[in-house]
Coordinates of C-alpha atoms and ligand atoms in Angstrom, one line a residue:
M1462 CA 4.0 6.3 24.6
D1463 CA 3.7 2.6 24.2
H1464 CA 2.4 -0.4 26.1
F1465 CA 5.7 -2.2 26.7
I1466 CA 6.6 -1.9 30.3
Y1467 CA 8.2 -4.0 33.1
K1468 CA 5.8 -5.5 35.5
A1469 CA 7.2 -7.5 38.5
G1470 CA 10.6 -7.4 36.8
V1471 CA 9.5 -8.8 33.4
L1472 CA 8.9 -6.9 30.2
H1473 CA 5.2 -7.1 29.2
A1474 CA 3.3 -6.3 26.0
E1475 CA 0.1 -4.9 27.4
G1476 CA -1.1 -7.6 29.8
I1477 CA 1.2 -10.4 28.6
A1478 CA 4.7 -11.2 29.7
I1479 CA 7.2 -11.4 26.9
T1480 CA 8.6 -14.6 28.5
E1481 CA 5.2 -16.2 28.1
I1482 CA 5.1 -15.4 24.4
A1483 CA 8.7 -16.6 24.0
A1484 CA 7.8 -19.9 25.6
A1485 CA 4.9 -20.4 23.2
V1486 CA 6.4 -19.3 19.9
G1487 CA 10.2 -19.6 20.4
S1488 CA 12.8 -17.0 19.7
P1489 CA 13.2 -14.7 17.8
F1490 CA 9.9 -13.0 17.1
Y1491 CA 8.1 -9.7 16.5
V1492 CA 5.3 -8.6 18.9
Y1493 CA 2.9 -5.8 18.3
S1494 CA 0.6 -4.0 20.8
T1495 CA -3.0 -3.3 19.6
A1496 CA -3.5 -0.6 22.2
T1497 CA -0.4 1.2 21.0
L1498 CA -1.4 1.0 17.3
Q1499 CA -4.8 2.4 18.2
R1500 CA -3.4 5.1 20.3
H1501 CA -1.1 6.3 17.6
Y1502 CA -3.9 6.4 15.1
Q1503 CA -6.0 8.4 17.6
V1504 CA -3.3 10.9 18.2
F1505 CA -3.2 11.8 14.5
D1506 CA -6.9 11.9 14.4
D1507 CA -7.0 14.3 17.3
A1508 CA -4.2 16.4 15.8
L1509 CA -6.3 17.0 12.6
K1510 CA -9.6 17.6 14.5
G1511 CA -11.7 20.4 12.9
M1512 CA -10.2 19.8 9.4
D1513 CA -11.9 17.4 7.0
H1514 CA -9.3 14.6 6.9
L1515 CA -8.4 11.0 6.2
I1516 CA -5.4 9.1 7.8
C1517 CA -4.1 6.8 5.1
Y1518 CA -1.8 4.5 7.1
A1519 CA 1.5 3.9 5.1
M1520 CA 1.3 0.1 5.2
K1521 CA 4.8 -0.3 3.9
A1522 CA 5.8 0.2 7.5
N1523 CA 4.0 -3.0 8.7
S1524 CA 1.5 -4.8 6.4
N1525 CA 0.5 -7.8 8.5
Q1526 CA -3.2 -8.5 7.9
A1527 CA -3.9 -8.2 11.7
V1528 CA -2.2 -4.8 11.9
L1529 CA -4.1 -3.6 8.9
K1530 CA -7.4 -4.8 10.4
V1531 CA -6.7 -2.9 13.6
M1532 CA -6.1 0.2 11.5
A1533 CA -9.2 -0.4 9.3
D1534 CA -11.4 -0.9 12.3
M1535 CA -10.2 2.5 13.6
G1536 CA -11.4 4.0 10.3
A1537 CA -8.0 4.4 8.7
G1538 CA -7.5 4.5 4.9
M1539 CA -4.3 3.1 3.4
D1540 CA -1.4 4.4 1.4
V1541 CA -0.3 1.5 -0.9
V1542 CA 2.7 1.4 -3.2
S1543 CA 2.3 -1.9 -5.1
G1544 CA -0.2 -4.3 -6.4
G1545 CA 0.7 -6.5 -3.4
E1546 CA 0.0 -3.8 -0.9
Y1547 CA -3.3 -3.1 -2.6
A1548 CA -4.3 -6.7 -2.4
R1549 CA -3.3 -6.9 1.2
A1550 CA -5.4 -3.8 2.0
I1551 CA -8.4 -5.2 0.3
A1552 CA -8.0 -8.6 2.0
A1553 CA -7.9 -6.8 5.4
G1554 CA -11.3 -5.2 4.6
V1555 CA -10.2 -1.7 3.8
S1556 CA -12.7 0.2 1.7
P1557 CA -11.3 1.0 -1.7
E1558 CA -12.6 4.5 -1.4
K1559 CA -10.0 5.0 1.4
I1560 CA -7.0 3.6 -0.5
V1561 CA -4.5 6.0 -2.1
F1562 CA -1.9 4.6 -4.5
S1563 CA 1.6 6.1 -4.3
G1564 CA 4.9 5.2 -5.8
V1565 CA 7.2 6.3 -8.6
G1566 CA 6.9 3.1 -10.7
K1567 CA 3.3 2.0 -10.9
T1568 CA 2.9 -0.5 -13.7
A1569 CA -0.1 -0.6 -16.1
E1570 CA -1.1 -3.9 -14.5
E1571 CA -1.1 -2.3 -11.0
M1572 CA -3.2 0.6 -12.3
E1573 CA -5.7 -1.8 -13.9
M1574 CA -6.0 -3.8 -10.7
A1575 CA -6.7 -0.7 -8.7
L1576 CA -9.1 0.8 -11.2
Q1577 CA -11.1 -2.5 -11.4
G1578 CA -11.1 -3.0 -7.6
G1579 CA -11.8 0.6 -6.8
I1580 CA -9.4 3.3 -5.6
R1581 CA -9.6 6.7 -4.0
Q1582 CA -6.9 8.3 -6.0
F1583 CA -3.5 7.8 -7.7
N1584 CA -0.7 10.0 -6.5
V1585 CA 1.0 10.4 -9.9
E1586 CA 4.7 11.0 -9.9
S1587 CA 5.6 11.8 -13.5
E1588 CA 4.3 12.8 -16.9
P1589 CA 4.9 9.4 -18.5
E1590 CA 3.0 7.8 -15.6
L1591 CA 0.1 10.2 -16.3
L1592 CA 0.0 9.1 -19.9
V1593 CA -0.1 5.4 -19.0
L1594 CA -2.8 5.9 -16.4
S1595 CA -4.9 7.9 -18.9
A1596 CA -4.5 5.0 -21.4
V1597 CA -5.4 2.3 -18.9
A1598 CA -8.4 4.2 -17.5
T1599 CA -9.7 5.1 -20.9
R1600 CA -9.4 1.5 -22.1
L1601 CA -11.4 0.4 -19.0
G1602 CA -14.0 3.1 -19.3
K1603 CA -13.0 4.5 -15.9
L1604 CA -12.2 7.9 -14.5
A1605 CA -9.0 7.9 -12.4
N1606 CA -8.9 10.5 -9.6
I1607 CA -5.4 11.8 -9.4
T1608 CA -3.1 14.2 -7.5
L1609 CA 0.3 15.0 -8.8
R1610 CA 3.1 14.5 -6.4
V1611 CA 5.2 17.6 -6.4
N1612 CA 8.9 17.7 -5.3
P1613 CA 9.3 20.9 -3.3
D1614 CA 13.1 20.7 -3.2
V1615 CA 13.2 20.8 0.6
D1616 CA 15.9 19.3 2.8
A1617 CA 14.0 17.0 5.2
K1618 CA 17.2 16.7 7.4
T1619 CA 17.0 13.0 7.7
H1620 CA 19.1 10.0 6.6
A1621 CA 20.0 10.3 2.9
K1622 CA 18.4 7.0 2.1
I1623 CA 15.0 8.1 3.3
A1624 CA 14.9 11.7 2.2
T1625 CA 12.6 12.1 -0.8
G1626 CA 11.9 15.8 -1.2
K1627 CA 15.1 17.2 -2.7
S1628 CA 15.3 17.9 -6.4
D1629 CA 17.9 15.2 -6.9
N1630 CA 15.6 12.5 -5.5
K1631 CA 13.7 10.3 -8.0
F1632 CA 10.3 11.4 -6.5
G1633 CA 7.6 13.7 -7.7
I1634 CA 7.4 16.4 -10.3
P1635 CA 9.5 19.6 -9.9
M1636 CA 7.5 22.5 -8.6
A1637 CA 8.5 24.6 -11.6
K1638 CA 6.9 22.0 -13.9
A1639 CA 3.8 21.5 -11.9
R1640 CA 1.4 23.9 -13.6
A1641 CA 2.3 22.5 -17.0
A1642 CA 1.8 18.9 -15.7
Y1643 CA -1.6 19.8 -14.3
A1644 CA -2.6 21.4 -17.6
Q1645 CA -1.6 18.2 -19.4
A1646 CA -3.5 16.1 -16.8
A1647 CA -6.6 18.2 -17.3
S1648 CA -6.5 17.6 -21.1
L1649 CA -6.2 13.8 -20.8
S1650 CA -9.1 11.4 -21.0
G1651 CA -9.8 9.1 -18.1
I1652 CA -8.1 11.5 -15.7
N1653 CA -9.8 13.6 -13.0
V1654 CA -7.6 16.0 -11.1
V1655 CA -8.6 16.1 -7.4
G1656 CA -5.6 17.6 -5.6
I1657 CA -1.9 17.8 -4.8
D1658 CA 0.4 15.3 -3.1
V1659 CA 3.7 15.8 -1.4
H1660 CA 6.0 13.6 0.8
I1661 CA 9.4 14.9 1.7
G1662 CA 11.0 12.0 3.6
S1663 CA 10.8 9.7 6.6
Q1664 CA 12.0 10.0 10.2
L1665 CA 11.7 13.8 10.3
T1666 CA 12.6 15.2 13.7
D1667 CA 12.1 18.8 12.8
L1668 CA 8.9 20.5 11.7
E1669 CA 10.5 23.2 9.6
P1670 CA 10.9 21.2 6.4
Y1671 CA 7.1 20.4 6.6
E1672 CA 6.4 24.1 7.2
I1673 CA 8.3 25.0 4.0
A1674 CA 6.9 22.2 1.9
F1675 CA 3.3 22.7 2.9
S1676 CA 3.6 26.5 2.4
K1677 CA 4.7 25.7 -1.2
V1678 CA 1.8 23.4 -1.6
A1679 CA -0.6 26.1 -0.4
E1680 CA 0.9 28.6 -2.9
L1681 CA 0.6 26.0 -5.7
T1682 CA -3.1 25.3 -4.7
E1683 CA -3.9 29.0 -5.3
Q1684 CA -2.1 29.0 -8.6
L1685 CA -3.8 25.8 -9.8
R1686 CA -7.2 27.1 -8.8
A1687 CA -6.5 30.3 -10.7
D1688 CA -5.6 28.1 -13.7
G1689 CA -9.1 26.5 -13.4
H1690 CA -8.3 23.2 -11.7
T1691 CA -10.4 21.8 -8.9
I1692 CA -8.0 21.2 -5.9
S1693 CA -10.1 19.7 -3.2
R1694 CA -7.6 17.3 -1.6
L1695 CA -4.1 17.8 -0.2
D1696 CA -2.2 14.6 0.5
L1697 CA 0.7 15.7 2.7
G1698 CA 2.5 12.4 2.9
G1699 CA 4.0 10.9 6.1
G1700 CA 7.3 11.0 7.7
L1701 CA 6.9 12.2 11.2
G1702 CA 9.8 10.7 13.2
I1703 CA 9.7 8.7 16.4
P1704 CA 12.0 8.6 19.4
Y1705 CA 14.4 5.7 18.8
Q1706 CA 16.7 6.6 21.6
R1707 CA 14.9 7.4 24.7
S1708 CA 17.8 9.5 26.1
N1709 CA 17.6 11.9 23.1
T1710 CA 15.2 14.8 22.8
A1711 CA 11.9 13.6 21.5
P1712 CA 10.8 14.6 18.0
P1713 CA 7.8 16.9 17.6
L1714 CA 4.4 15.5 18.6
P1715 CA 1.6 14.8 16.1
M1716 CA -0.3 17.7 17.7
E1717 CA 2.4 20.1 16.8
Y1718 CA 2.6 18.6 13.3
G1719 CA -1.2 19.1 13.1
E1720 CA -0.7 22.8 14.0
V1721 CA 1.7 23.2 11.1
I1722 CA -0.9 21.7 8.7
R1723 CA -3.6 24.0 10.1
R1724 CA -1.4 27.0 9.8
T1725 CA -0.1 26.3 6.3
V1726 CA -3.0 24.8 4.4
G1727 CA -5.9 24.9 6.8
H1728 CA -7.5 28.0 5.2
L1729 CA -7.8 26.3 1.8
G1730 CA -10.9 24.3 2.5
C1731 CA -9.3 21.1 1.2
E1732 CA -9.7 17.6 2.6
I1733 CA -6.4 16.7 4.2
E1734 CA -4.9 13.3 3.7
I1735 CA -1.8 12.2 5.6
E1736 CA 0.2 9.0 5.2
P1737 CA 1.9 8.1 8.5
G1738 CA 3.6 4.8 8.7
R1739 CA 6.5 4.7 11.2
L1740 CA 4.7 6.8 13.9
I1741 CA 1.8 4.4 13.9
A1742 CA 3.6 1.1 13.9
G1743 CA 7.2 1.8 15.0
N1744 CA 6.8 2.0 18.8
A1745 CA 3.9 -0.5 18.7
G1746 CA 6.4 -3.3 18.1
L1747 CA 9.3 -5.1 19.6
M1748 CA 11.7 -7.7 18.1
V1749 CA 12.5 -10.2 20.8
A1750 CA 15.7 -12.3 20.5
S1751 CA 17.7 -14.5 22.8
V1752 CA 21.4 -14.7 23.6
I1753 CA 23.3 -17.6 22.0
Y1754 CA 26.8 -16.8 23.2
V1755 CA 28.7 -14.2 25.0
K1756 CA 32.1 -14.1 23.3
Q1757 CA 35.3 -12.4 24.4
G1758 CA 37.2 -11.1 21.4
A1759 CA 40.7 -9.7 21.3
E1760 CA 39.5 -6.2 22.3
R1761 CA 35.8 -6.3 22.8
K1762 CA 33.0 -8.5 24.0
F1763 CA 30.3 -9.7 21.6
L1764 CA 26.7 -10.6 22.5
I1765 CA 25.7 -13.1 19.8
I1766 CA 21.9 -13.3 19.6
D1767 CA 19.6 -15.4 17.5
A1768 CA 18.2 -12.5 15.5
A1769 CA 20.2 -11.1 12.6
M1770 CA 20.3 -8.4 9.9
N1771 CA 17.9 -10.5 7.8
D1772 CA 15.3 -10.1 10.5
L1773 CA 15.8 -6.4 11.3
I1774 CA 17.9 -4.7 8.6
R1775 CA 17.6 -1.1 9.8
P1776 CA 20.9 -0.9 11.8
A1777 CA 22.9 -2.4 8.9
M1778 CA 21.1 -0.4 6.2
Y1779 CA 20.7 3.1 7.8
E1780 CA 23.1 2.9 10.8
A1781 CA 19.8 3.0 12.7
Y1782 CA 19.8 3.0 16.5
H1783 CA 17.3 0.7 18.4
D1784 CA 17.1 0.6 22.1
I1785 CA 17.9 -3.0 23.2
I1786 CA 16.7 -4.0 26.7
P1787 CA 16.8 -7.2 28.7
V1788 CA 13.3 -8.8 29.0
N1789 CA 14.1 -9.6 32.6
E1790 CA 14.6 -6.2 34.3
P1791 CA 18.2 -5.9 35.5
A1792 CA 18.8 -5.1 39.2
L1793 CA 19.3 -1.5 39.8
A1794 CA 22.8 -2.2 41.2
A1795 CA 23.8 -4.1 38.0
E1796 CA 26.8 -2.3 36.4
P1797 CA 26.3 -2.1 32.6
E1798 CA 29.3 -2.8 30.4
P1799 CA 30.0 -2.1 26.7
I1800 CA 29.4 -4.9 24.3
D1801 CA 28.8 -5.4 20.6
I1802 CA 25.4 -6.9 19.8
V1803 CA 25.6 -9.0 16.7
G1804 CA 23.7 -11.7 14.8
P1805 CA 24.8 -15.0 13.4
V1806 CA 24.9 -14.0 9.7
C1807 CA 28.2 -14.2 8.0
E1808 CA 28.9 -10.5 7.5
S1809 CA 30.4 -8.0 9.8
G1810 CA 27.5 -5.7 8.8
D1811 CA 25.3 -8.0 10.9
T1812 CA 25.9 -5.8 13.9
F1813 CA 23.0 -4.2 15.8
A1814 CA 25.0 -2.1 18.1
K1815 CA 28.6 -1.3 18.9
Q1816 CA 29.9 -0.9 22.4
R1817 CA 26.3 -0.7 23.8
L1818 CA 26.1 -0.4 27.5
M1819 CA 24.2 -3.5 28.7
P1820 CA 23.8 -5.4 31.9
S1821 CA 25.5 -8.7 32.1
L1822 CA 23.6 -11.3 30.0
K1823 CA 24.1 -15.0 29.6
P1824 CA 22.9 -17.6 27.0
D1825 CA 19.1 -18.0 26.7
D1826 CA 18.5 -14.6 28.2
L1827 CA 15.9 -12.6 26.2
V1828 CA 16.4 -9.1 24.9
A1829 CA 13.9 -6.8 23.2
F1830 CA 14.6 -4.3 20.4
R1831 CA 12.3 -1.3 20.9
S1832 CA 10.8 0.6 18.0
A1833 CA 10.8 -2.4 15.7
G1834 CA 7.2 -2.4 14.7
A1835 CA 7.8 -0.3 11.5
Y1836 CA 10.2 -1.3 8.8
G1837 CA 11.1 -4.5 10.7
A1838 CA 9.2 -7.6 9.6
V1839 CA 8.3 -6.0 6.3
M1840 CA 12.0 -5.6 5.3
A1841 CA 13.0 -9.1 6.5
S1842 CA 14.5 -11.7 4.2
E1843 CA 15.6 -15.3 4.4
Y1844 CA 19.2 -14.5 3.8
N1845 CA 21.5 -17.3 5.2
S1846 CA 18.3 -19.5 4.8
R1847 CA 17.0 -18.2 8.1
P1848 CA 13.2 -18.5 7.9
L1849 CA 11.2 -15.3 8.5
I1850 CA 10.5 -14.9 12.1
P1851 CA 6.9 -15.1 13.5
E1852 CA 4.8 -12.1 14.3
V1853 CA 2.5 -11.9 17.3
L1854 CA -0.3 -9.5 18.2
V1855 CA -1.2 -8.7 21.7
S1856 CA -4.5 -7.2 22.9
G1857 CA -4.9 -6.8 26.6
D1858 CA -4.3 -10.2 28.1
Q1859 CA -4.6 -12.1 24.9
F1860 CA -2.0 -12.9 22.2
A1861 CA -2.0 -14.7 18.9
V1862 CA 0.5 -15.6 16.3
V1863 CA -0.4 -13.5 13.3
R1864 CA 2.3 -14.9 11.0
P1865 CA 3.7 -18.3 12.0
R1866 CA 7.3 -19.2 11.6
P1867 CA 7.8 -21.3 8.5
T1868 CA 9.4 -24.7 8.9
Y1869 CA 12.6 -25.4 7.0
A1870 CA 10.5 -27.7 4.7
E1871 CA 8.1 -24.9 3.9
M1872 CA 10.9 -22.6 3.2
I1873 CA 12.6 -25.1 0.8
S1874 CA 9.3 -26.1 -0.8
R1875 CA 9.0 -22.7 -2.5
D1876 CA 12.0 -23.6 -4.8
R1877 CA 11.5 -25.9 -7.8
L1878 CA 13.9 -28.1 -9.7
P1879 CA 13.7 -27.6 -13.5
P1880 CA 12.3 -30.6 -15.4
W1881 CA 15.7 -31.6 -16.8
M1882 CA 17.0 -32.2 -13.3
L1883 CA 14.3 -34.6 -12.3
Ligands
LLP102 N1 4.2 8.1 2.1 C1 5.1 7.9 1.1 C2 4.9 8.3 -0.2 C3 6.3 7.2 1.5 O1 7.3 7.0 0.6 C4 6.5 6.9 2.9 C5 7.7 6.2 3.3 C6 5.5 7.2 3.8 C7 4.3 7.8 3.4 C8 5.6 6.8 5.2 O2 6.6 7.4 5.9 P1 6.8 7.3 7.5 O3 5.6 8.0 8.1 O4 6.7 5.8 7.8 O5 8.1 7.9 7.8 N2 12.7 1.7 5.5 C9 13.0 3.0 6.0 C10 11.9 4.0 5.8 C11 11.4 4.1 4.4 C12 10.3 5.1 4.2 C13 9.8 5.1 2.8 N3 8.7 5.9 2.5 C14 13.4 2.9 7.5 O6 13.4 1.8 8.0 O7 13.7 3.9 8.1

């Protein structure tokens, strides 16, 4: 459920008409709903009720400071995957005791930054990483809490580019090597084993892969405890999918996901950590764009809009589907017709939708891409020298620009001429 609905024929974000925001900030832009972000956090919190737990929002999905602050105020921790994300989490006021550090390629500098600033745990993904972390922590006189991310070799049944739990993916330590890796971890200075980590992929629409992976984690917990390790935390990753296409059957609900957790690992007495990103931010955001031209090609019609693949890369990168709806509600009688929805970037890949059924639209009409709050703005680039589009946060009947649109001068000013050209 989200808070983007038509009121009096105009799409609103909570209490604000999208047209009002467009008039103030120009097109295109991203807009996020505070109430939806909060609701999604709450749904996970409810799903894990009765189990000691921490929801570490996977901020890679949307790392705007305002979004992070909404999460932090709800009590969320953060899952960070870079020094930059760590810095953003701290800047948004997240307590270091609630930050977990994931990622397959943490550098010694990033480890030092987190150890100095404070960190809940590192989710370590390989033996070489373990050695570097031990060296950094020892040099700093710190003790690094760690889990080892295990790779359960489970098919997450999602897009190949976002599946992470198969043995041929770069992520985690193979289950078969886990006990040896834990023994190594226990022998290293500066390292304190606290638990196990697993994350099998993103946009999962089936609970069975979770069931399999978490059951393997439960079994490993027993084995590691028998080996003498203290396993008090289980970080189960993120990945629960969202409904991108409203006409399709909806993915499982967080409540059902919570039941799988309870059933598979609930008896172990561990603190449960989860790292949802997309489910929290995805349907809490829209990307709004406006029509530049309607073009009749040889065989098909094109709706050319002012947003492009550099603003929202998901369709080009993962063949992702996003619902695209007119901001002004079409009349019920309006007959939709198939049209290709494309951006102005000079690549055929800059296509958001092919032969999408849309009501008739004309230049300057606004359209909204649903489910664009996660992996939208964060994956944007300035390709074709198109400045990053602004981000707006709505709360009730208020809205604010939470990242302004850079001017062309600001964009260019980041470049420097070398001294010999001056
Ligand atoms: N934890 C770890 C270790 C992750 O790698 C990820 C996502 C998450 C949590 C959060 O997963 P979520 O709950 O958001 O599914 N750009 C792609 C998605 C990449 C996901 C990467 N890892 C997309 O637009 O679909």
